[in-house]
Amino acid sequence: MSLQANDDTWIVIAAYCEEAVIAEVIAGARLRFANVVVVDDGSTDRTLEVAYAAGASVLRHAVNRGQGAALQTGISYARKKGAKFLVTFDADGQHDPEDAERLLEPLRKGEADAVFGDRLTESSDSVPAGRRFLLRCAVLFSRWTSGVDLHDAHNGLRAFSAGMADELDITLDGMAHASEIADQVHRSGRTYTEVAVRIRYTAHSQEKGQRWTAAFGIAFDYLIGRVLR
Amino acid sequence: MTAFQIAGITVCGCMALVSLRRAFAKSGARLQPLGWTGIWAAATAAFINPDATTVMARRLGIERGADMVLYSAVVAGAVAFWLVSLRLRTQSRQITLLTREIAVITAKSPDIVAEQDAPSRVESTT
């Protein structure tokens, strides 16, 4: 699809200290999407300057708030700019812009309002075994706590229609936002689906990834957030 | 009366008076300072007559006054911890909202490059 065909779509990237790879990520996205916004979540390096030079619209959190907070900022900004569709995209180079286009297909056809990337169904071999186990636990946790039926609830590659984006209100600033997004989509009553995607694990992305022990904190954050909402 | 009791009565009595004064100040909420007045007054009474705590405790089915005071302190501590946690959560949320507001106001967009001048497009393979 040409840049013009994807004129109605904004790629939303939350970034924290990604100056090493962000230019490449933006360049790849901008081959297919004209509108890319990077939310610099209080980085201590030159992520903001590099992202801007690479052609992205940039916003900066003056203090680090977490990926969930940065994504909501990006989503709010993109909607302000009139985005008809939005795609959340990781800043560490794990995602493929071609997959982002494939996520848009059900949205454009009106078959769904939210599309989640699924790295476990077809491409599970590319996911390290330990991470695969953790992700499957996360799926069971999501099913148990909110009834969300997804194979991969914690994939950063997601696409939303404008209507769905307007209903989202990410209040969990940290990594529990992924469960919160899935929960809110499920509770909205709108149609959602999954599309198989590929994940590229690099030394850089593995280093930036969550430790397995963080899973307990994320689950706790999510449960407390649900009680207080 | 021991020196400890005298010190306790002095401190708690003064705090009760300060809270009472706040409760009847011209402006501000009244309920909270009145509540604190009650707590400080009860503490003062316990210093004046420690045996009164045992009488109260037995009415509640607790054997000793000291146990009643301890249980109350534990419950009060847990409630205080919960309230502080809630307040911290609220403040954290407010910081995020403020940070977001500033970020959106100070957003920067590069110039939009015309499509004919853009880098080569990728042909869709899907």
XYZ file of C-alpha atoms in Angstrom:
355
model
C 0.000 0.000 0.000
C 1.244 3.506 -0.725
C 1.858 6.234 1.766
C -1.288 7.927 0.472
C -3.395 4.838 1.064
C -2.279 4.828 4.689
C -2.780 8.568 5.096
C -5.591 7.936 7.535
C -3.390 5.891 9.873
C -1.009 6.955 12.606
C 1.772 4.763 13.950
C 2.175 5.380 17.685
C 5.553 4.535 19.161
C 6.373 4.850 22.871
C 10.124 5.113 23.312
C 12.488 5.185 26.236
C 16.216 5.498 25.591
C 16.086 4.059 22.083
C 18.469 6.410 20.287
C 20.387 3.411 18.940
C 17.503 1.961 16.943
C 14.684 4.503 16.731
C 15.848 6.054 13.458
C 15.783 2.660 11.751
C 12.382 1.833 13.224
C 10.901 5.140 12.024
C 12.510 4.825 8.599
C 10.978 1.376 8.166
C 7.557 2.582 9.281
C 7.683 5.664 7.057
C 8.110 3.555 3.949
C 4.487 2.572 4.397
C 2.998 5.150 6.739
C 3.269 8.919 6.410
C 2.146 9.615 9.964
C 4.410 8.410 12.716
C 4.390 9.828 16.246
C 7.043 8.991 18.813
C 6.400 9.695 22.473
C 9.700 10.045 24.264
C 8.988 8.874 27.793
C 11.556 10.977 29.610
C 14.588 9.432 27.913
C 18.031 10.366 29.174
C 19.599 9.997 25.726
C 18.913 11.639 22.361
C 15.854 9.575 21.449
C 13.742 12.689 20.868
C 16.238 14.421 18.578
C 16.969 11.271 16.594
C 13.258 10.509 16.165
C 12.520 14.037 14.988
C 15.408 13.985 12.536
C 14.073 10.680 11.195
C 10.808 12.363 10.273
C 8.471 11.477 13.119
C 6.219 13.832 15.014
C 7.575 13.864 18.533
C 6.183 14.449 21.982
C 8.190 14.360 25.164
C 7.189 13.337 28.670
C 9.164 15.625 30.959
C 9.401 12.769 33.448
C 9.373 9.043 32.823
C 5.860 7.704 33.341
C 5.873 4.280 31.725
C 4.967 2.705 28.412
C 1.243 2.715 29.132
C 1.250 6.438 29.799
C 3.331 7.132 26.683
C 1.018 5.094 24.473
C -2.051 6.934 25.747
C -0.301 10.242 25.066
C 0.476 9.114 21.524
C -3.057 7.843 20.972
C -4.555 11.117 22.245
C -2.246 13.106 19.964
C -2.974 10.977 16.910
C -6.718 11.326 17.457
C -6.272 15.065 17.805
C -4.616 14.954 14.391
C -7.622 13.185 12.942
C -6.336 9.615 12.791
C -8.945 7.204 11.467
C -6.836 4.190 12.439
C -4.006 3.818 14.907
C -1.310 1.204 15.253
C 0.802 0.866 18.403
C 4.319 -0.179 17.473
C 7.345 -1.024 19.604
C 10.397 1.211 19.472
C 12.979 -1.550 19.780
C 12.757 -2.892 16.233
C 10.828 -6.073 17.086
C 7.879 -5.283 14.847
C 7.550 -5.353 11.079
C 5.732 -2.466 9.367
C 4.326 -4.980 6.882
C 2.541 -6.668 9.798
C 1.168 -3.277 10.847
C -0.454 -3.005 7.409
C -1.917 -6.492 7.748
C -3.428 -5.541 11.104
C -5.291 -2.727 9.378
C -7.078 -4.997 6.920
C -9.875 -6.159 9.278
C -10.336 -2.560 10.420
C -10.640 -1.217 6.878
C -13.139 -3.921 6.003
C -15.175 -3.039 9.078
C -14.760 -6.554 10.463
C -13.313 -5.377 13.762
C -12.577 -2.292 15.838
C -9.419 -3.676 17.435
C -6.821 -6.044 16.052
C -4.124 -7.634 18.193
C -0.904 -9.062 16.838
C -0.376 -12.719 17.710
C 3.206 -13.944 17.768
C 2.461 -17.266 19.455
C 0.138 -19.092 17.091
C 2.209 -19.286 13.915
C 5.614 -17.867 14.771
C 6.089 -19.253 18.273
C 9.445 -20.787 17.318
C 10.917 -17.318 17.003
C 9.935 -16.546 20.611
C 12.448 -17.719 23.231
C 11.092 -20.643 25.286
C 11.153 -18.812 28.612
C 9.313 -15.851 27.214
C 6.830 -18.130 25.467
C 5.983 -19.763 28.796
C 5.583 -16.384 30.483
C 3.345 -15.115 27.699
C 1.138 -18.176 27.912
C 0.786 -17.564 31.663
C -0.187 -13.975 30.863
C -2.849 -15.244 28.471
C -4.309 -17.525 31.151
C -4.204 -14.672 33.652
C -6.072 -12.368 31.251
C -8.686 -15.034 30.573
C -9.190 -15.649 34.280
C -9.381 -12.005 35.352
C -11.274 -10.400 32.512
C -12.563 -13.076 30.157
C -10.429 -11.760 27.289
C -9.875 -14.504 24.751
C -6.566 -13.759 23.052
C -3.597 -15.973 22.190
C -1.142 -13.131 22.780
C -2.495 -10.449 25.121
C 0.839 -8.728 25.666
C 1.937 -7.973 22.116
C 2.785 -4.324 21.556
C 1.562 -4.476 17.958
C -2.119 -3.551 17.965
C -4.432 -1.591 15.686
C -7.538 0.343 16.588
C -10.291 2.175 14.798
C -10.879 5.776 15.810
C -13.983 4.782 17.739
C -12.116 2.160 19.733
C -9.217 4.536 20.377
C -11.606 7.148 21.736
C -12.980 4.629 24.207
C -9.566 3.638 25.489
C -8.365 5.275 28.682
C -5.079 3.720 29.739
C -4.657 4.483 33.435
C -1.967 1.913 34.238
C 1.237 3.703 33.327
C 3.546 0.711 33.503
C 3.601 -2.626 31.709
C 0.208 -3.684 33.100
C -1.297 -1.418 30.426
C -1.275 -4.344 28.008
C -3.758 -6.281 30.142
C -5.743 -3.097 30.695
C -6.026 -2.427 26.960
C -7.211 -5.979 26.286
C -9.667 -5.697 29.166
C -11.076 -2.367 27.963
C -11.445 -3.625 24.398
C -13.270 -6.697 25.657
C -15.580 -4.685 27.933
C -16.367 -2.147 25.214
C -18.450 -4.771 23.441
C -16.720 -3.945 20.149
C -15.414 -6.653 17.862
C -11.768 -7.586 18.155
C -9.616 -10.143 16.428
C -6.044 -11.377 16.158
C -3.661 -11.515 13.211
C -0.499 -13.614 13.164
C 2.630 -11.470 13.171
C 6.364 -12.014 13.219
C 8.631 -10.842 15.995
C 12.321 -10.111 15.506
C 14.236 -10.598 18.731
C 17.581 -8.851 18.713
C 20.245 -8.529 21.392
C 19.054 -4.964 21.917
C 15.372 -5.866 22.298
C 16.171 -8.810 24.604
C 18.195 -6.515 26.803
C 15.338 -3.995 26.960
C 12.730 -6.681 27.601
C 11.069 -7.391 30.947
C 12.623 -9.805 33.429
C 10.370 -12.721 34.342
C 10.204 -11.516 37.940
C 8.491 -8.337 36.727
C 5.453 -10.462 35.857
C 4.330 -10.536 39.503
C 4.497 -6.757 39.825
C 2.622 -6.344 36.538
C -0.134 -8.739 37.661
C -0.398 -6.966 41.010
C -0.578 -3.533 39.344
C -3.320 -4.759 37.033
C -5.410 -6.269 39.846
C -5.083 -3.206 42.058
C -5.948 -0.995 39.082
C -9.110 -3.001 38.477
C -10.183 -2.758 42.108
C -9.666 0.998 42.226
C -11.268 1.791 38.850
C 1.139 9.873 88.777
C 4.416 9.072 86.992
C 6.569 11.437 84.951
C 5.642 9.452 81.830
C 1.932 10.014 82.523
C 2.509 13.742 83.087
C 4.427 14.009 79.806
C 1.751 12.020 77.961
C -1.087 14.105 79.370
C 0.747 17.323 78.460
C 1.462 16.318 74.855
C -1.906 14.704 74.128
C -3.791 17.454 75.949
C -2.054 20.155 73.899
C -2.729 18.286 70.645
C -6.401 17.962 71.595
C -6.597 21.716 72.180
C -4.827 22.486 68.881
C -7.221 20.203 67.002
C -10.209 21.763 68.749
C -8.997 25.222 67.789
C -8.656 24.092 64.139
C -12.157 22.647 64.256
C -13.589 26.045 65.157
C -11.386 28.116 62.871
C -13.284 30.475 60.593
C -12.599 28.483 57.460
C -11.827 24.882 56.622
C -13.352 21.488 57.239
C -14.592 20.713 60.679
C -15.083 16.971 60.746
C -11.466 15.891 60.487
C -10.117 18.180 63.242
C -13.041 17.178 65.475
C -12.142 13.538 64.875
C -8.525 14.205 65.827
C -9.716 16.096 68.915
C -11.595 12.983 69.980
C -8.553 10.764 69.436
C -6.204 13.058 71.363
C -8.807 13.455 74.151
C -9.129 9.661 74.443
C -5.335 9.350 74.607
C -5.223 12.007 77.339
C -7.909 10.153 79.313
C -5.940 6.889 78.981
C -2.840 8.581 80.425
C -4.884 10.063 83.311
C -6.590 6.754 84.148
C -4.889 3.772 82.481
C -7.339 1.354 84.131
C -10.132 2.922 82.077
C -8.730 1.191 78.981
C -9.227 -2.184 80.673
C -12.843 -1.331 81.530
C -13.447 -0.315 77.902
C -11.617 -3.387 76.597
C -13.705 -5.790 78.695
C -16.849 -4.204 77.265
C -15.522 -5.083 73.823
C -14.693 -8.645 74.851
C -10.948 -8.037 75.052
C -9.144 -9.113 78.208
C -6.643 -6.306 78.644
C -6.642 -2.589 77.923
C -3.146 -2.810 76.477
C -4.354 -5.396 73.952
C -7.217 -3.109 72.920
C -4.806 -0.224 72.387
C -2.484 -2.475 70.377
C -5.266 -3.828 68.146
C -6.560 -0.304 67.571
C -3.075 0.885 66.639
C -2.666 -1.974 64.134
C -6.023 -1.253 62.489
C -5.338 2.478 62.448
C -1.909 1.866 60.913
C -3.351 -0.373 58.191
C -6.056 2.174 57.356
C -3.517 4.989 57.314
C -1.231 2.991 55.008
C -4.132 2.276 52.650
C -5.196 5.938 52.571
C -1.634 7.094 51.896
C -1.305 4.517 49.101
C -4.527 5.766 47.538
C -3.311 9.332 47.766
C 0.014 8.444 46.179
C -1.808 6.662 43.368
C -4.004 9.688 42.781
C -0.990 11.982 42.718
C 0.834 9.670 40.323
C -2.171 9.799 37.998
C -2.228 13.581 38.214
C 1.469 13.724 37.341
C 0.825 11.572 34.290
C -2.070 13.757 33.146
C 0.008 16.892 33.624
C 2.978 15.343 31.805
C 0.682 14.384 28.940
C -0.811 17.862 28.712
C 2.634 19.421 28.485
C 3.792 16.833 25.936
C 0.844 17.495 23.639
C 1.244 21.267 23.895
C 4.967 21.089 23.067
C 4.625 18.467 20.292
C 6.757 18.977 17.177
C 5.949 17.823 13.648
C 8.445 17.697 10.832
C 7.509 19.241 7.486
C 5.325 16.916 5.483
C 7.261 15.704 2.441
C 5.201 15.573 -0.765
C 4.543 12.026 -1.867
C 6.351 12.459 -5.162
C 9.515 13.487 -3.309
C 9.247 10.687 -0.728
C 11.594 7.693 -0.693
C 10.590 4.773 -2.928
C 7.366 3.153 -1.861
C 7.166 -0.457 -0.862
C 4.899 -2.535 -3.085
C 2.469 -4.544 -1.025
C 3.042 -8.273 -1.159
C -0.202 -9.128 0.705
